[in-house]
Amino acid sequence: MIAAPPRPAAFAALAATRPAPAGASFLRSGVHARRLLLLKALLVRVRRHRDEVAPETLRGFGTAWRLLERTERGAPGAVRAVLDYPTTGAWLAAALTEPVGPALDRHLTRLELVAATAALRAGRPLDLVVQAPAGVLSLPGAGSVLVAPGPVRLTSRSQVVRVHSDGARGAPAALLRLVDGRTGAVTGSGPGWRGLRGLPGGAARLEDLDPYRVPPGGVGTPARVAAERPDIDHAAWSGHWRTARELLRRTDRERAAEVGRTVGALVPLRPQGPRSVGATLSVAPGAVLMTPSAGAFDMAETLVHEVHHSKLSTLHELVPLYRPGAAAALYRVGWRTDARPVAGVFQGAYAHLALADLWRKAMDAPGVPGPWSARAGQQFDHVHDQVGEALAMLLESDELTNEGREFARQMRQLHASLGASPRAGA
């Protein structure tokens, strides 16, 4: 999906890695528009292959689509929150690329849970039978319910949703409640309920339940896979998140606010080495995937770095910065041992430029811890020249679009304004 570039001031703020409201609004609107486009593409695909989709899957998909439409008419915000949740993007990408067959049918049943979650967040009545072939109902952004494999009925009364195997008697597997109509926050109880756990100081969740939180083959090289809930120390993650956010607030309040506003899901990966390794998925903006951090400094840097990968990926989908399929040349950059295509150079330069800006502020910000300031000086000195070299490569490349070249020029202006560290050569 290609959109008109944002207004010059917003474009300049994005290029300067600054979290300006106009730029953030442009990216959020773009994410939502893309989700609607992908959802419509999925509907078209199902209709085109309706004779090859299992009849019960086709019926469930149609019922869910109609429920989503009814909910959207009365509570568009609730539907938008579920559609824009990061794992919904990962699900749509998987469903749109899966070959027709049983695996696609399993992806299609997810729409039933997307629609049910939106109706639950909106406080709408529910009487719906959904499929749970693996014995798990995953409610995006809320949690999951363990049930007996097979059809499951969701019924509501007085804004309490009962979840039980269809036709079964006795106590339900879970009771779900809307606890805040303004935010759509959902809670639950019962033997089958597994709720997502929030992170302090905002709406971000520690996402350790959704089956779409990490691709089946993992992310990166070597592949990093999702950590499972029993192996995750929630208290440690919450503590590092809290102290990292406070560290960012002391250093740069705007960046701290941007992290809180942008990161909706923090996805734990299995540990690999002493330092945190982060990742983002272009199909799931708003999610940061991380191995456990070594502390607040480590997490703060990873969050800022990955937020900027996500911002640039989203912007490039809306306003192409380099030409499609551009991979004719490979470039050597200081932060990698392997040669990178232009997309990798652009991504790395942008994320490292944001970190350089953060570290430059940390060297002088009053009230920041001494060890953080000292670390910032060392890190700034290390990366500043590397970013400058990468920006020169980008501006000399013929693979950028006009918008991409202007964006790189604006990035270079910020880089020049940072200057050299006062500690360089000391």
Tab-separated table of N, CA, C and O in Angstrom, residues 190-305:
chain	number	residue	atom	x	y	z
A	190	GLY	N	-11.465	-18.865	36.189
A	190	GLY	CA	-11.801	-20.230	35.848
A	190	GLY	C	-10.568	-21.045	35.553
A	190	GLY	O	-9.480	-20.505	35.327
A	191	PRO	N	-10.711	-22.377	35.559
A	191	PRO	CA	-9.533	-23.250	35.421
A	191	PRO	C	-8.819	-23.133	34.091
A	191	PRO	O	-7.626	-23.430	34.003
A	192	GLY	N	-9.522	-22.709	33.044
A	192	GLY	CA	-8.873	-22.642	31.737
A	192	GLY	C	-8.271	-21.304	31.380
A	192	GLY	O	-7.583	-21.181	30.369
A	193	TRP	N	-8.504	-20.277	32.195
A	193	TRP	CA	-8.099	-18.920	31.821
A	193	TRP	C	-6.611	-18.691	32.032
A	193	TRP	O	-6.041	-19.015	33.082
A	194	ARG	N	-5.963	-18.098	31.022
A	194	ARG	CA	-4.575	-17.653	31.095
A	194	ARG	C	-4.535	-16.230	30.545
A	194	ARG	O	-4.555	-16.023	29.335
A	195	GLY	N	-4.511	-15.244	31.428
A	195	GLY	CA	-4.532	-13.859	30.986
A	195	GLY	C	-3.145	-13.320	30.706
A	195	GLY	O	-2.169	-13.719	31.352
A	196	LEU	N	-3.054	-12.415	29.724
A	196	LEU	CA	-1.786	-11.715	29.519
A	196	LEU	C	-1.497	-10.832	30.716
A	196	LEU	O	-2.401	-10.249	31.314
A	197	ARG	N	-0.235	-10.727	31.049
A	197	ARG	CA	0.176	-9.922	32.197
A	197	ARG	C	0.678	-8.568	31.711
A	197	ARG	O	1.491	-8.491	30.794
A	198	GLY	N	0.160	-7.519	32.322
A	198	GLY	CA	0.549	-6.176	31.926
A	198	GLY	C	1.928	-5.809	32.434
A	198	GLY	O	2.451	-6.399	33.389
A	199	LEU	N	2.522	-4.821	31.778
A	199	LEU	CA	3.790	-4.247	32.222
A	199	LEU	C	3.497	-2.914	32.886
A	199	LEU	O	2.551	-2.214	32.510
A	200	PRO	N	4.268	-2.523	33.882
A	200	PRO	CA	3.925	-1.340	34.677
A	200	PRO	C	3.985	-0.040	33.884
A	200	PRO	O	4.792	0.120	32.971
A	201	GLY	N	3.059	0.865	34.225
A	201	GLY	CA	3.116	2.226	33.708
A	201	GLY	C	2.518	2.440	32.348
A	201	GLY	O	2.858	3.418	31.677
A	202	GLY	N	1.619	1.570	31.900
A	202	GLY	CA	1.020	1.778	30.585
A	202	GLY	C	0.189	0.588	30.166
A	202	GLY	O	-0.201	-0.245	30.986
A	203	ALA	N	-0.061	0.512	28.867
A	203	ALA	CA	-0.934	-0.536	28.335
A	203	ALA	C	-0.160	-1.701	27.733
A	203	ALA	O	-0.781	-2.647	27.231
A	204	ALA	N	1.163	-1.678	27.761
A	204	ALA	CA	1.951	-2.756	27.159
A	204	ALA	C	1.757	-4.056	27.927
A	204	ALA	O	1.606	-4.061	29.153
A	205	ARG	N	1.786	-5.167	27.187
A	205	ARG	CA	1.611	-6.485	27.773
A	205	ARG	C	2.852	-7.332	27.525
A	205	ARG	O	3.535	-7.162	26.509
A	206	LEU	N	3.108	-8.247	28.449
A	206	LEU	CA	4.139	-9.252	28.210
A	206	LEU	C	3.463	-10.382	27.446
A	206	LEU	O	2.700	-11.161	28.016
A	207	GLU	N	3.708	-10.438	26.154
A	207	GLU	CA	2.989	-11.348	25.268
A	207	GLU	C	3.702	-12.700	25.215
A	207	GLU	O	4.674	-12.888	24.498
A	208	ASP	N	3.212	-13.643	26.015
A	208	ASP	CA	3.834	-14.967	26.074
A	208	ASP	C	2.832	-16.079	25.811
A	208	ASP	O	3.066	-17.228	26.191
A	209	LEU	N	1.710	-15.759	25.154
A	209	LEU	CA	0.663	-16.745	24.927
A	209	LEU	C	0.257	-16.887	23.460
A	209	LEU	O	-0.049	-17.995	23.013
A	210	ASP	N	0.210	-15.821	22.726
A	210	ASP	CA	-0.370	-15.852	21.385
A	210	ASP	C	0.459	-16.738	20.447
A	210	ASP	O	1.678	-16.583	20.361
A	211	PRO	N	-0.184	-17.667	19.739
A	211	PRO	CA	0.585	-18.548	18.847
A	211	PRO	C	1.230	-17.823	17.672
A	211	PRO	O	2.124	-18.375	17.021
A	212	TYR	N	0.803	-16.590	17.385
A	212	TYR	CA	1.372	-15.833	16.271
A	212	TYR	C	2.431	-14.829	16.740
A	212	TYR	O	2.871	-13.994	15.947
A	213	ARG	N	2.865	-14.908	17.983
A	213	ARG	CA	3.790	-13.891	18.491
A	213	ARG	C	5.174	-14.004	17.866
A	213	ARG	O	5.895	-13.007	17.747
A	214	VAL	N	5.581	-15.204	17.464
A	214	VAL	CA	6.864	-15.437	16.805
A	214	VAL	C	6.608	-16.414	15.659
A	214	VAL	O	5.859	-17.375	15.832
A	215	PRO	N	7.209	-16.202	14.483
A	215	PRO	CA	7.011	-17.149	13.386
A	215	PRO	C	7.437	-18.558	13.784
A	215	PRO	O	8.319	-18.728	14.641
A	216	PRO	N	6.841	-19.587	13.173
A	216	PRO	CA	7.157	-20.967	13.555
A	216	PRO	C	8.643	-21.298	13.512
A	216	PRO	O	9.138	-22.049	14.348
A	217	GLY	N	9.371	-20.732	12.552
A	217	GLY	CA	10.797	-21.029	12.447
A	217	GLY	C	11.686	-20.114	13.262
A	217	GLY	O	12.917	-20.197	13.176
A	218	GLY	N	11.090	-19.228	14.054
A	218	GLY	CA	11.862	-18.279	14.836
A	218	GLY	C	12.230	-17.044	14.030
A	218	GLY	O	11.803	-16.869	12.888
A	219	VAL	N	13.034	-16.181	14.630
A	219	VAL	CA	13.478	-14.953	13.967
A	219	VAL	C	14.998	-14.863	14.027
A	219	VAL	O	15.628	-15.297	14.987
A	220	GLY	N	15.573	-14.273	12.992
A	220	GLY	CA	17.005	-14.015	12.985
A	220	GLY	C	17.839	-15.245	12.641
A	220	GLY	O	17.331	-16.336	12.387
A	221	THR	N	19.156	-15.024	12.617
A	221	THR	CA	20.132	-16.084	12.380
A	221	THR	C	21.239	-15.964	13.427
A	221	THR	O	21.915	-14.931	13.481
A	222	PRO	N	21.400	-16.945	14.290
A	222	PRO	CA	20.620	-18.179	14.391
A	222	PRO	C	19.194	-17.895	14.839
A	222	PRO	O	18.930	-16.865	15.466
A	223	ALA	N	18.284	-18.805	14.521
A	223	ALA	CA	16.869	-18.583	14.807
A	223	ALA	C	16.629	-18.498	16.310
A	223	ALA	O	17.118	-19.319	17.087
A	224	ARG	N	15.888	-17.471	16.692
A	224	ARG	CA	15.494	-17.287	18.096
A	224	ARG	C	14.007	-17.569	18.192
A	224	ARG	O	13.216	-17.011	17.441
A	225	VAL	N	13.642	-18.422	19.131
A	225	VAL	CA	12.259	-18.884	19.219
A	225	VAL	C	11.603	-18.329	20.473
A	225	VAL	O	12.263	-17.826	21.396
A	226	ALA	N	10.288	-18.427	20.513
A	226	ALA	CA	9.522	-17.868	21.613
A	226	ALA	C	9.805	-18.614	22.906
A	226	ALA	O	9.894	-19.849	22.928
A	227	ALA	N	9.936	-17.858	23.989
A	227	ALA	CA	9.981	-18.467	25.317
A	227	ALA	C	8.563	-18.839	25.728
A	227	ALA	O	7.598	-18.175	25.338
A	228	GLU	N	8.421	-19.889	26.505
A	228	GLU	CA	7.118	-20.333	26.970
A	228	GLU	C	6.875	-19.816	28.382
A	228	GLU	O	7.810	-19.611	29.159
A	229	ARG	N	5.614	-19.614	28.718
A	229	ARG	CA	5.258	-18.974	29.980
A	229	ARG	C	5.932	-19.595	31.206
A	229	ARG	O	6.432	-18.861	32.068
A	230	PRO	N	5.967	-20.927	31.352
A	230	PRO	CA	6.596	-21.475	32.568
A	230	PRO	C	8.059	-21.093	32.734
A	230	PRO	O	8.595	-21.136	33.849
A	231	ASP	N	8.722	-20.728	31.633
A	231	ASP	CA	10.153	-20.399	31.683
A	231	ASP	C	10.420	-18.903	31.821
A	231	ASP	O	11.577	-18.481	31.798
A	232	ILE	N	9.360	-18.092	31.946
A	232	ILE	CA	9.511	-16.636	31.938
A	232	ILE	C	9.368	-16.083	33.343
A	232	ILE	O	8.384	-16.363	34.042
A	233	ASP	N	10.341	-15.292	33.766
A	233	ASP	CA	10.310	-14.625	35.068
A	233	ASP	C	9.609	-13.282	34.890
A	233	ASP	O	10.242	-12.280	34.530
A	234	HIS	N	8.300	-13.261	35.137
A	234	HIS	CA	7.524	-12.053	34.903
A	234	HIS	C	8.019	-10.895	35.761
A	234	HIS	O	8.069	-9.744	35.312
A	235	ALA	N	8.379	-11.172	37.005
A	235	ALA	CA	8.848	-10.104	37.902
A	235	ALA	C	10.114	-9.452	37.354
A	235	ALA	O	10.271	-8.222	37.419
A	236	ALA	N	11.023	-10.259	36.802
A	236	ALA	CA	12.261	-9.695	36.252
A	236	ALA	C	11.970	-8.842	35.027
A	236	ALA	O	12.519	-7.739	34.878
A	237	TRP	N	11.107	-9.325	34.143
A	237	TRP	CA	10.764	-8.541	32.960
A	237	TRP	C	10.081	-7.234	33.360
A	237	TRP	O	10.407	-6.166	32.821
A	238	SER	N	9.166	-7.302	34.306
A	238	SER	CA	8.474	-6.089	34.745
A	238	SER	C	9.440	-5.109	35.389
A	238	SER	O	9.362	-3.895	35.163
A	239	GLY	N	10.362	-5.630	36.205
A	239	GLY	CA	11.324	-4.757	36.863
A	239	GLY	C	12.239	-4.066	35.871
A	239	GLY	O	12.494	-2.854	35.980
A	240	HIS	N	12.739	-4.799	34.895
A	240	HIS	CA	13.612	-4.183	33.891
A	240	HIS	C	12.843	-3.186	33.025
A	240	HIS	O	13.382	-2.141	32.652
A	241	TRP	N	11.584	-3.527	32.690
A	241	TRP	CA	10.753	-2.602	31.914
A	241	TRP	C	10.557	-1.298	32.686
A	241	TRP	O	10.703	-0.207	32.129
A	242	ARG	N	10.231	-1.395	33.973
A	242	ARG	CA	9.988	-0.198	34.790
A	242	ARG	C	11.246	0.663	34.872
A	242	ARG	O	11.198	1.882	34.665
A	243	THR	N	12.382	0.050	35.175
A	243	THR	CA	13.605	0.839	35.342
A	243	THR	C	14.113	1.369	33.997
A	243	THR	O	14.672	2.468	33.939
A	244	ALA	N	13.893	0.617	32.920
A	244	ALA	CA	14.286	1.112	31.602
A	244	ALA	C	13.449	2.322	31.207
A	244	ALA	O	13.978	3.314	30.681
A	245	ARG	N	12.137	2.259	31.465
A	245	ARG	CA	11.282	3.401	31.153
A	245	ARG	C	11.674	4.626	31.982
A	245	ARG	O	11.687	5.763	31.490
A	246	GLU	N	12.009	4.414	33.253
A	246	GLU	CA	12.418	5.535	34.101
A	246	GLU	C	13.745	6.119	33.607
A	246	GLU	O	13.945	7.337	33.600
A	247	LEU	N	14.649	5.248	33.191
A	247	LEU	CA	15.931	5.708	32.651
A	247	LEU	C	15.699	6.560	31.402
A	247	LEU	O	16.318	7.627	31.235
A	248	LEU	N	14.811	6.116	30.533
A	248	LEU	CA	14.501	6.894	29.332
A	248	LEU	C	13.842	8.222	29.689
A	248	LEU	O	14.123	9.253	29.068
A	249	ARG	N	12.958	8.215	30.694
A	249	ARG	CA	12.321	9.476	31.107
A	249	ARG	C	13.354	10.486	31.599
A	249	ARG	O	13.257	11.673	31.312
A	250	ARG	N	14.315	10.017	32.356
A	250	ARG	CA	15.345	10.938	32.862
A	250	ARG	C	16.236	11.460	31.737
A	250	ARG	O	16.787	12.557	31.827
A	251	THR	N	16.386	10.652	30.702
A	251	THR	CA	17.286	11.007	29.603
A	251	THR	C	16.587	11.832	28.528
A	251	THR	O	17.110	12.835	28.048
A	252	ASP	N	15.394	11.383	28.143
A	252	ASP	CA	14.669	11.996	27.020
A	252	ASP	C	13.196	11.640	27.186
A	252	ASP	O	12.760	10.549	26.803
A	253	ARG	N	12.420	12.553	27.740
A	253	ARG	CA	11.017	12.262	28.035
A	253	ARG	C	10.211	11.916	26.784
A	253	ARG	O	9.300	11.086	26.824
A	254	GLU	N	10.531	12.561	25.680
A	254	GLU	CA	9.782	12.279	24.455
A	254	GLU	C	10.009	10.850	23.985
A	254	GLU	O	9.075	10.172	23.548
A	255	ARG	N	11.242	10.389	24.063
A	255	ARG	CA	11.518	9.010	23.655
A	255	ARG	C	10.860	8.025	24.616
A	255	ARG	O	10.358	6.972	24.202
A	256	ALA	N	10.863	8.325	25.888
A	256	ALA	CA	10.205	7.453	26.860
A	256	ALA	C	8.720	7.350	26.558
A	256	ALA	O	8.140	6.254	26.595
A	257	ALA	N	8.102	8.493	26.251
A	257	ALA	CA	6.674	8.480	25.920
A	257	ALA	C	6.423	7.700	24.640
A	257	ALA	O	5.419	6.979	24.523
A	258	GLU	N	7.324	7.813	23.670
A	258	GLU	CA	7.147	7.095	22.415
A	258	GLU	C	7.197	5.586	22.634
A	258	GLU	O	6.385	4.836	22.071
A	259	VAL	N	8.129	5.126	23.451
A	259	VAL	CA	8.204	3.690	23.737
A	259	VAL	C	6.918	3.219	24.390
A	259	VAL	O	6.344	2.195	24.011
A	260	GLY	N	6.417	3.989	25.371
A	260	GLY	CA	5.183	3.612	26.037
A	260	GLY	C	3.983	3.608	25.116
A	260	GLY	O	3.075	2.784	25.254
A	261	ARG	N	3.987	4.508	24.159
A	261	ARG	CA	2.870	4.645	23.230
A	261	ARG	C	2.949	3.625	22.096
A	261	ARG	O	1.924	3.182	21.581
A	262	THR	N	4.145	3.235	21.713
A	262	THR	CA	4.343	2.410	20.524
A	262	THR	C	4.368	0.919	20.826
A	262	THR	O	3.841	0.117	20.048
A	263	VAL	N	4.990	0.540	21.926
A	263	VAL	CA	5.159	-0.884	22.229
A	263	VAL	C	3.902	-1.398	22.916
A	263	VAL	O	3.633	-1.074	24.073
A	264	GLY	N	3.126	-2.199	22.191
A	264	GLY	CA	1.934	-2.796	22.770
A	264	GLY	C	2.177	-4.189	23.304
A	264	GLY	O	1.441	-4.673	24.159
A	265	ALA	N	3.215	-4.851	22.781
A	265	ALA	CA	3.509	-6.220	23.186
A	265	ALA	C	5.020	-6.415	23.258
A	265	ALA	O	5.740	-6.121	22.302
A	266	LEU	N	5.484	-6.875	24.411
A	266	LEU	CA	6.882	-7.247	24.604
A	266	LEU	C	6.921	-8.769	24.618
A	266	LEU	O	6.311	-9.405	25.489
A	267	VAL	N	7.603	-9.350	23.633
A	267	VAL	CA	7.560	-10.801	23.423
A	267	VAL	C	8.873	-11.429	23.876
A	267	VAL	O	9.921	-11.192	23.256
A	268	PRO	N	8.853	-12.221	24.947
A	268	PRO	CA	10.096	-12.864	25.397
A	268	PRO	C	10.545	-13.980	24.450
A	268	PRO	O	9.748	-14.818	24.023
A	269	LEU	N	11.831	-13.953	24.118
A	269	LEU	CA	12.470	-15.022	23.358
A	269	LEU	C	13.342	-15.839	24.309
A	269	LEU	O	13.720	-15.365	25.385
A	270	ARG	N	13.671	-17.048	23.901
A	270	ARG	CA	14.555	-17.864	24.735
A	270	ARG	C	15.916	-17.198	24.844
A	270	ARG	O	16.417	-16.605	23.887
A	271	PRO	N	16.546	-17.292	26.001
A	271	PRO	CA	17.841	-16.622	26.206
A	271	PRO	C	18.898	-17.119	25.229
A	271	PRO	O	18.929	-18.295	24.868
A	272	GLN	N	19.765	-16.187	24.823
A	272	GLN	CA	20.913	-16.505	23.985
A	272	GLN	C	22.018	-15.519	24.308
A	272	GLN	O	22.024	-14.400	23.804
A	273	GLY	N	22.947	-15.891	25.170
A	273	GLY	CA	24.062	-15.021	25.489
A	273	GLY	C	23.735	-14.024	26.580
A	273	GLY	O	22.589	-13.887	27.010
A	274	PRO	N	24.745	-13.283	27.036
A	274	PRO	CA	24.566	-12.388	28.187
A	274	PRO	C	23.831	-11.090	27.869
A	274	PRO	O	23.237	-10.485	28.755
A	275	ARG	N	23.866	-10.648	26.625
A	275	ARG	CA	23.239	-9.384	26.251
A	275	ARG	C	21.892	-9.635	25.601
A	275	ARG	O	21.652	-10.674	25.005
A	276	SER	N	21.020	-8.639	25.719
A	276	SER	CA	19.708	-8.758	25.094
A	276	SER	C	19.834	-8.664	23.577
A	276	SER	O	20.591	-7.856	23.048
A	277	VAL	N	19.084	-9.505	22.886
A	277	VAL	CA	18.977	-9.457	21.436
A	277	VAL	C	17.527	-9.154	21.105
A	277	VAL	O	16.618	-9.818	21.602
A	278	GLY	N	17.281	-8.124	20.297
A	278	GLY	CA	15.924	-7.722	19.968
A	278	GLY	C	15.616	-7.951	18.506
A	278	GLY	O	16.504	-8.136	17.670
A	279	ALA	N	14.323	-7.929	18.202
A	279	ALA	CA	13.873	-8.083	16.822
A	279	ALA	C	12.482	-7.484	16.701
A	279	ALA	O	11.765	-7.325	17.692
A	280	THR	N	12.123	-7.146	15.483
A	280	THR	CA	10.757	-6.750	15.163
A	280	THR	C	10.341	-7.488	13.902
A	280	THR	O	11.181	-7.983	13.151
A	281	LEU	N	9.036	-7.557	13.689
A	281	LEU	CA	8.476	-8.153	12.483
A	281	LEU	C	7.759	-7.050	11.719
A	281	LEU	O	6.921	-6.358	12.294
A	282	SER	N	8.065	-6.903	10.436
A	282	SER	CA	7.418	-5.837	9.667
A	282	SER	C	5.910	-6.017	9.616
A	282	SER	O	5.175	-5.036	9.477
A	283	VAL	N	5.436	-7.259	9.741
A	283	VAL	CA	3.994	-7.513	9.702
A	283	VAL	C	3.325	-7.253	11.050
A	283	VAL	O	2.101	-7.297	11.145
A	284	ALA	N	4.119	-7.003	12.093
A	284	ALA	CA	3.559	-6.856	13.437
A	284	ALA	C	4.118	-5.639	14.154
A	284	ALA	O	4.718	-5.756	15.229
A	285	PRO	N	3.952	-4.437	13.593
A	285	PRO	CA	4.441	-3.249	14.298
A	285	PRO	C	3.753	-3.114	15.648
A	285	PRO	O	2.575	-3.421	15.798
A	286	GLY	N	4.519	-2.647	16.626
A	286	GLY	CA	3.988	-2.539	17.979
A	286	GLY	C	4.452	-3.659	18.877
A	286	GLY	O	4.259	-3.600	20.098
A	287	ALA	N	5.094	-4.682	18.311
A	287	ALA	CA	5.658	-5.775	19.102
A	287	ALA	C	7.176	-5.693	19.058
A	287	ALA	O	7.763	-5.515	17.989
A	288	VAL	N	7.805	-5.817	20.214
A	288	VAL	CA	9.255	-5.929	20.295
A	288	VAL	C	9.568	-7.309	20.854
A	288	VAL	O	9.090	-7.674	21.927
A	289	LEU	N	10.348	-8.072	20.102
A	289	LEU	CA	10.754	-9.410	20.515
A	289	LEU	C	12.140	-9.301	21.131
A	289	LEU	O	13.036	-8.682	20.551
A	290	MET	N	12.343	-9.904	22.306
A	290	MET	CA	13.610	-9.743	23.020
A	290	MET	C	13.982	-11.009	23.762
A	290	MET	O	13.111	-11.698	24.302
A	291	THR	N	15.288	-11.289	23.797
A	291	THR	CA	15.795	-12.220	24.798
A	291	THR	C	15.899	-11.453	26.121
A	291	THR	O	15.864	-10.217	26.127
A	292	PRO	N	15.978	-12.150	27.249
A	292	PRO	CA	16.040	-11.430	28.527
A	292	PRO	C	17.177	-10.419	28.553
A	292	PRO	O	18.279	-10.679	28.066
A	293	SER	N	16.897	-9.254	29.120
A	293	SER	CA	17.904	-8.193	29.141
A	293	SER	C	18.852	-8.379	30.311
A	293	SER	O	18.539	-9.045	31.298
A	294	ALA	N	20.030	-7.751	30.176
A	294	ALA	CA	21.014	-7.795	31.247
A	294	ALA	C	20.757	-6.717	32.284
A	294	ALA	O	21.501	-6.595	33.246
A	295	GLY	N	19.727	-5.908	32.114
A	295	GLY	CA	19.411	-4.834	33.044
A	295	GLY	C	18.722	-3.692	32.332
A	295	GLY	O	18.389	-3.780	31.144
A	296	ALA	N	18.521	-2.597	33.073
A	296	ALA	CA	17.762	-1.459	32.540
A	296	ALA	C	18.455	-0.815	31.346
A	296	ALA	O	17.796	-0.429	30.376
A	297	PHE	N	19.796	-0.653	31.394
A	297	PHE	CA	20.505	-0.018	30.277
A	297	PHE	C	20.276	-0.828	29.000
A	297	PHE	O	19.966	-0.283	27.937
A	298	ASP	N	20.469	-2.122	29.133
A	298	ASP	CA	20.335	-3.027	27.999
A	298	ASP	C	18.927	-2.960	27.412
A	298	ASP	O	18.742	-2.844	26.193
A	299	MET	N	17.899	-3.005	28.268
A	299	MET	CA	16.531	-2.990	27.771
A	299	MET	C	16.181	-1.641	27.151
A	299	MET	O	15.524	-1.583	26.103
A	300	ALA	N	16.602	-0.549	27.764
A	300	ALA	CA	16.294	0.777	27.227
A	300	ALA	C	16.850	0.924	25.815
A	300	ALA	O	16.161	1.405	24.896
A	301	GLU	N	18.086	0.504	25.617
A	301	GLU	CA	18.700	0.609	24.289
A	301	GLU	C	17.998	-0.291	23.276
A	301	GLU	O	17.749	0.112	22.135
A	302	THR	N	17.659	-1.500	23.693
A	302	THR	CA	16.983	-2.426	22.783
A	302	THR	C	15.616	-1.895	22.378
A	302	THR	O	15.215	-1.980	21.212
A	303	LEU	N	14.880	-1.329	23.330
A	303	LEU	CA	13.555	-0.795	23.019
A	303	LEU	C	13.639	0.343	22.003
A	303	LEU	O	12.892	0.372	21.020
A	304	VAL	N	14.541	1.288	22.218
A	304	VAL	CA	14.675	2.407	21.283
A	304	VAL	C	15.118	1.899	19.914
A	304	VAL	O	14.578	2.306	18.869
A	305	HIS	N	16.071	0.995	19.893
A	305	HIS	CA	16.576	0.440	18.638
A	305	HIS	C	15.455	-0.245	17.855
A	305	HIS	O	15.256	0.021	16.661
